[in-house]
Every structure is written in C-alpha cells, then in structure tokens.
Amino acid sequence: MKITNPLRPGNATLTVKVNEQHCQGHARCKAIAPELFEFDEFGYARVIRHGTVPSELNKKARLAEANCPEGAIEIFKRGEVFA
Ligand code: F3S
C-alpha cells in the first residue's frame, strides 16, 4: 500500500501567496484555512510552508482567495511564476 504524505510538496499543485502591500489584516484567510495562513506580529497574514497547498486544501485556498476583501491572496498553479 502506498502512503502519501499530504504535506509533501510533491503532492501539491497550488501555491498560495499573500500580497503584503494589499493585506489589511481582515483575518478571513486564517479563519477559513488555518492550515495555510498565520499572522505576523502586526496581525497581517503570511503563508505557512512557503505557501505550498496540499491538494486536499485546494478548496480552502480558493475560498480564502475569494473571501479576502482586499484581494490580497493569490494562487498559482505549479509551474506558474509569482508576479
Ligand atoms: Fe489579509 Fe485578506 Fe487575510 S486582508 S489577513 S489576506 S483575509
């Protein structure tokens, strides 16, 4: 039986990023996906695990992106380059 570690980057197809210039600390991202986001010492969001999204968290990542009122969350597919 093959066991897959969901936290291994090889199991991920998406990467999430917080645009620090747009984040205003609304905290919806962490409420929706605490596995993907945490706060810095000022209350602004930052990603966990360099933004690697385990595949079972893809939906949460998309929800967080859709619910950030500042549009500060960006999602990239594997192979895409950060802007
Ligand atoms: Fe910032 Fe948006 Fe989250 S404003 S704290 S990235 S919901």
Coordinates of C-alpha atoms and ligand atoms in Angstrom, one line a residue:
M1 CA 0.0 0.0 0.0
K2 CA 1.3 3.4 -1.0
I3 CA 1.1 6.0 1.8
T4 CA 1.1 9.6 0.7
N5 CA 2.2 12.5 3.0
P6 CA -0.3 15.3 2.2
L7 CA 2.2 17.9 3.4
R8 CA 4.9 16.8 0.9
P9 CA 5.3 19.4 -1.8
G10 CA 5.2 16.7 -4.4
N11 CA 1.5 16.2 -3.5
A12 CA 0.7 19.9 -4.2
T13 CA -0.3 21.5 -7.4
L14 CA -1.1 25.0 -6.0
T15 CA 0.9 27.6 -4.2
V16 CA -0.7 30.5 -2.3
K17 CA 0.8 33.9 -1.7
V18 CA -0.3 36.9 0.4
N19 CA 0.4 40.2 -1.2
E20 CA 1.8 42.2 1.7
Q21 CA 1.0 45.5 0.1
H22 CA -2.7 44.7 0.0
C23 CA -3.3 42.8 3.2
Q24 CA -5.1 44.8 5.8
G25 CA -5.4 42.1 8.5
H26 CA -9.1 41.2 8.0
A27 CA -8.2 37.6 9.1
R28 CA -10.8 35.8 6.9
C29 CA -8.0 33.8 5.3
K30 CA -6.9 32.3 8.6
A31 CA -10.5 31.7 9.7
I32 CA -11.1 29.7 6.5
A33 CA -7.8 28.0 6.2
P34 CA -5.7 28.0 9.4
E35 CA -3.6 25.2 7.8
L36 CA -2.4 27.7 5.2
F37 CA -2.2 31.1 6.9
E38 CA -0.9 32.6 10.1
F39 CA -0.4 36.1 11.3
D40 CA 2.8 38.1 11.7
E41 CA 3.5 40.2 14.8
F42 CA 1.4 43.0 13.3
G43 CA -1.7 41.0 12.6
Y44 CA -1.1 40.7 8.8
A45 CA -1.4 37.3 7.1
R46 CA 1.5 35.2 5.9
V47 CA 1.6 31.8 4.4
I48 CA 2.7 28.6 6.1
R49 CA 5.1 26.1 4.5
H50 CA 6.2 28.7 1.9
G51 CA 2.6 28.7 0.5
T52 CA 2.6 25.1 -0.6
V53 CA -1.1 23.9 -0.7
P54 CA -1.6 20.2 0.0
S55 CA -4.1 19.0 -2.6
E56 CA -6.8 18.3 0.0
L57 CA -6.7 22.0 0.9
N58 CA -7.1 23.4 -2.6
K59 CA -10.8 24.2 -2.0
K60 CA -9.9 26.1 1.2
A61 CA -7.2 28.0 -0.6
R62 CA -9.7 29.1 -3.3
L63 CA -12.3 30.1 -0.6
A64 CA -9.7 32.2 1.2
E65 CA -8.8 33.9 -2.1
A66 CA -12.4 34.6 -2.8
N67 CA -13.2 35.9 0.6
C68 CA -10.3 38.3 1.1
P69 CA -11.9 41.8 0.8
E70 CA -8.6 43.3 -0.2
G71 CA -7.8 40.8 -3.0
A72 CA -4.5 40.1 -1.2
I73 CA -4.4 36.4 -1.7
E74 CA -3.1 35.0 -5.0
I75 CA -3.0 31.4 -6.1
F76 CA -0.6 29.9 -8.6
K77 CA -0.6 26.5 -10.3
R78 CA 2.6 24.6 -10.3
G79 CA 4.9 26.0 -12.9
E80 CA 3.5 29.5 -12.8
V81 CA 5.8 32.3 -11.7
F82 CA 5.0 34.7 -8.9
A83 CA 4.4 38.2 -10.3
Ligands
F3S1 FE1 -5.1 39.9 4.9 FE2 -7.1 39.3 3.4 FE3 -6.3 37.6 5.2 S1 -6.7 41.3 4.2 S2 -5.5 38.9 6.8 S3 -5.1 38.3 3.4 S4 -8.4 38.0 4.6

